[in-house]
Coordinates of C-alpha atoms in Angstrom, one line a residue:
M347 CA 87.5 122.5 89.9
A348 CA 89.2 122.2 93.3
T349 CA 86.5 119.8 94.5
G350 CA 87.2 117.5 91.7
K351 CA 90.9 117.6 92.5
N352 CA 90.3 116.8 96.2
K353 CA 88.0 114.0 95.2
N354 CA 90.7 112.6 92.9
Q355 CA 93.2 112.9 95.7
T356 CA 91.1 111.0 98.2
S357 CA 90.3 108.3 95.7
L358 CA 94.0 107.4 95.3
V359 CA 95.1 104.0 96.8
L360 CA 96.8 104.6 100.1
H361 CA 99.7 102.4 101.3
K362 CA 100.5 102.8 105.0
V363 CA 104.2 102.2 105.9
I364 CA 105.7 102.1 109.4
M365 CA 109.4 102.8 110.0
V366 CA 110.6 100.5 112.8
G367 CA 114.0 100.2 114.5
S368 CA 116.2 101.3 117.3
G369 CA 116.8 105.0 118.0
G370 CA 119.6 106.6 116.0
V371 CA 119.7 104.1 113.1
G372 CA 118.5 106.7 110.5
K373 CA 114.7 106.0 110.2
S374 CA 114.0 109.7 110.2
A375 CA 116.9 110.5 107.8
L376 CA 115.6 107.9 105.4
T377 CA 112.0 109.2 105.6
L378 CA 113.0 112.8 105.1
Q379 CA 115.4 111.9 102.2
F380 CA 112.5 110.1 100.5
M381 CA 110.0 112.8 101.2
Y382 CA 112.0 116.0 100.5
D383 CA 115.4 114.9 98.9
E384 CA 117.2 116.2 102.0
F385 CA 119.7 114.7 104.3
V386 CA 119.2 115.6 107.9
E387 CA 122.0 114.1 110.0
D388 CA 121.0 114.6 113.6
Y389 CA 117.2 114.5 113.6
E390 CA 116.0 112.6 116.6
P391 CA 112.2 112.8 117.0
T392 CA 110.8 112.6 120.5
K393 CA 107.5 111.4 119.2
A394 CA 106.2 109.6 116.0
D395 CA 105.8 111.8 112.9
S396 CA 103.5 111.1 110.0
Y397 CA 104.2 112.0 106.4
R398 CA 102.1 111.6 103.2
K399 CA 103.2 111.9 99.6
K400 CA 101.7 111.2 96.2
V401 CA 104.0 108.9 94.1
V402 CA 103.8 107.0 90.8
L403 CA 104.1 103.3 91.5
D404 CA 104.6 101.3 88.3
G405 CA 102.6 103.8 86.3
E406 CA 99.8 104.2 88.9
D407 CA 99.3 107.3 91.1
V408 CA 99.2 106.2 94.7
Q409 CA 99.7 107.8 98.1
I410 CA 102.2 106.6 100.6
D411 CA 101.6 107.3 104.3
I412 CA 104.8 107.0 106.4
L413 CA 104.7 106.8 110.1
D414 CA 108.2 107.4 111.5
T415 CA 108.3 106.0 115.0
A416 CA 110.7 107.6 117.5
G417 CA 112.3 104.3 118.5
Q418 CA 111.6 105.1 122.1
E419 CA 108.0 103.9 122.4
D420 CA 108.0 103.0 126.1
Y421 CA 104.3 102.4 126.2
A422 CA 103.5 99.1 124.6
A423 CA 99.9 100.1 123.9
I424 CA 101.1 103.1 121.8
R425 CA 103.6 101.0 119.9
D426 CA 101.0 98.3 119.3
N427 CA 98.6 100.9 117.9
Y428 CA 101.2 102.1 115.5
F429 CA 101.9 98.5 114.3
R430 CA 98.3 97.7 114.1
S431 CA 97.7 100.6 111.7
G432 CA 100.5 99.6 109.4
E433 CA 100.2 97.7 106.1
G434 CA 104.0 97.4 105.5
F435 CA 107.1 97.8 107.6
L436 CA 110.7 98.9 107.0
L437 CA 112.7 97.3 109.7
V438 CA 115.8 99.5 109.9
F439 CA 119.1 98.9 111.6
S440 CA 122.5 100.6 111.2
I441 CA 125.3 98.6 109.7
T442 CA 127.6 100.4 112.1
E443 CA 125.8 99.1 115.2
L444 CA 125.5 95.4 115.9
E445 CA 123.0 96.0 118.8
S446 CA 120.5 97.6 116.4
F447 CA 120.8 94.6 114.1
T448 CA 120.1 92.2 117.0
A449 CA 117.1 94.3 118.0
T450 CA 115.4 93.7 114.6
S451 CA 114.4 90.2 115.8
E452 CA 112.5 91.6 118.8
F453 CA 110.8 94.3 116.7
R454 CA 109.7 91.7 114.2
E455 CA 108.3 89.5 117.0
Q456 CA 106.3 92.5 118.2
I457 CA 104.9 93.2 114.7
L458 CA 103.9 89.5 114.2
R459 CA 102.2 89.4 117.6
V460 CA 100.2 92.6 117.0
K461 CA 99.2 91.7 113.4
E462 CA 98.5 88.1 114.3
E463 CA 99.7 86.7 111.0
E464 CA 103.0 85.7 109.4
A465 CA 102.7 87.1 105.8
I466 CA 103.4 90.7 106.6
P467 CA 104.9 93.0 103.9
L468 CA 108.3 93.8 105.5
L469 CA 111.8 94.7 104.3
V470 CA 115.0 94.5 106.4
V471 CA 117.0 97.7 105.8
G472 CA 120.7 98.1 106.7
N473 CA 121.2 101.9 106.7
K474 CA 124.4 104.0 106.7
S475 CA 126.1 102.0 103.9
D476 CA 128.3 105.0 103.3
L477 CA 130.1 104.3 106.6
E478 CA 131.7 101.0 105.3
D479 CA 134.8 101.5 107.4
R480 CA 132.7 101.4 110.5
R481 CA 130.7 98.4 109.5
Q482 CA 129.8 95.9 112.3
V483 CA 127.2 93.9 110.5
T484 CA 128.1 92.0 107.3
A485 CA 125.8 92.1 104.4
D486 CA 125.8 88.3 104.4
D487 CA 124.7 88.0 108.0
A488 CA 121.8 90.5 107.4
A489 CA 120.8 88.8 104.1
K490 CA 120.8 85.4 105.9
K491 CA 118.5 86.7 108.7
A492 CA 116.1 88.3 106.1
G493 CA 116.2 85.0 104.1
E494 CA 115.1 83.1 107.2
W495 CA 112.2 85.5 107.5
G496 CA 111.4 85.2 103.8
V497 CA 111.9 88.9 103.2
Q498 CA 114.2 91.1 101.2
Y499 CA 117.4 92.7 102.6
V500 CA 118.5 96.1 101.2
E501 CA 121.4 98.3 102.2
T502 CA 120.7 102.1 102.1
S503 CA 122.4 105.4 102.8
A504 CA 120.2 108.3 103.7
K505 CA 123.3 110.5 103.2
T506 CA 124.1 109.5 99.6
R507 CA 120.4 108.5 98.8
A508 CA 121.6 105.0 97.8
N509 CA 118.5 102.7 97.5
V510 CA 116.3 105.1 99.4
D511 CA 113.6 105.1 96.8
K512 CA 114.0 101.4 96.2
V513 CA 113.1 100.3 99.8
F514 CA 109.9 102.4 99.8
F515 CA 108.8 101.4 96.4
D516 CA 109.7 97.7 96.9
L517 CA 107.7 97.7 100.1
M518 CA 104.7 99.4 98.4
R519 CA 104.8 96.6 95.8
E520 CA 104.7 94.0 98.6
V521 CA 101.8 95.8 100.2
R522 CA 99.9 96.0 96.9
K523 CA 100.5 92.3 96.3
K524 CA 99.0 91.4 99.7
K525 CA 96.0 93.7 99.1
M526 CA 95.4 92.1 95.7
S527 CA 95.6 88.5 97.1
E528 CA 93.2 89.5 99.9
I529 CA 90.7 90.9 97.3
K530 CA 91.1 87.6 95.4
D531 CA 90.4 85.6 98.5
K532 CA 87.3 87.6 99.2
N533 CA 85.9 87.5 95.7
G534 CA 86.9 83.9 94.8
P535 CA 85.0 81.5 96.9
S536 CA 83.5 80.0 93.8
G537 CA 87.0 79.2 92.6
R538 CA 87.8 77.4 95.8
K539 CA 84.5 75.5 95.6
K540 CA 85.3 74.3 92.1
K541 CA 88.6 73.0 93.3
K542 CA 86.8 71.1 96.1
H543 CA 84.5 69.4 93.5
C544 CA 87.5 68.2 91.6
R545 CA 89.0 66.4 94.5
I546 CA 89.2 62.7 94.3
L547 CA 88.1 61.2 97.5

């Protein structure tokens, strides 16, 4: 019985998500809120932590693997390994800290360089939306930057749980969409050939 259960568990589709952003923006708080429905205010990991959870995505049982980077990856090789292993990225900044918003551009550049492609499942996340009175980054500015990158911008609060599930599930949908299109590309050379035959030269 148990073996069957384990077999079933390992056969679930796995989506690998990487939390990226400056230190102190709430990456860990978002992760722990999503994983355990708990708000941990001052959790500052000194190293990357990995979490795995079974969830239902649009009616399908899947597993999400979340790598919560510490935001202090001084060694480029370690950071690059993290990015290489990821299928989707939550690029997090704090709406109360302009510097963390500015840093998102550099983080995105690093991801693009490591992945060596443009179409990477990624969401820009403005965390700490409960601290509106301390806001330094407008929603319009953040949405504009995300729009330039062709990705979604969502504001979250790890404290109130606002949009926490949304960012993880929306990112998993993006990852799934990319996987499906890659499978199509692999399996569909005949489709492309047919198109070639139809070309008027």
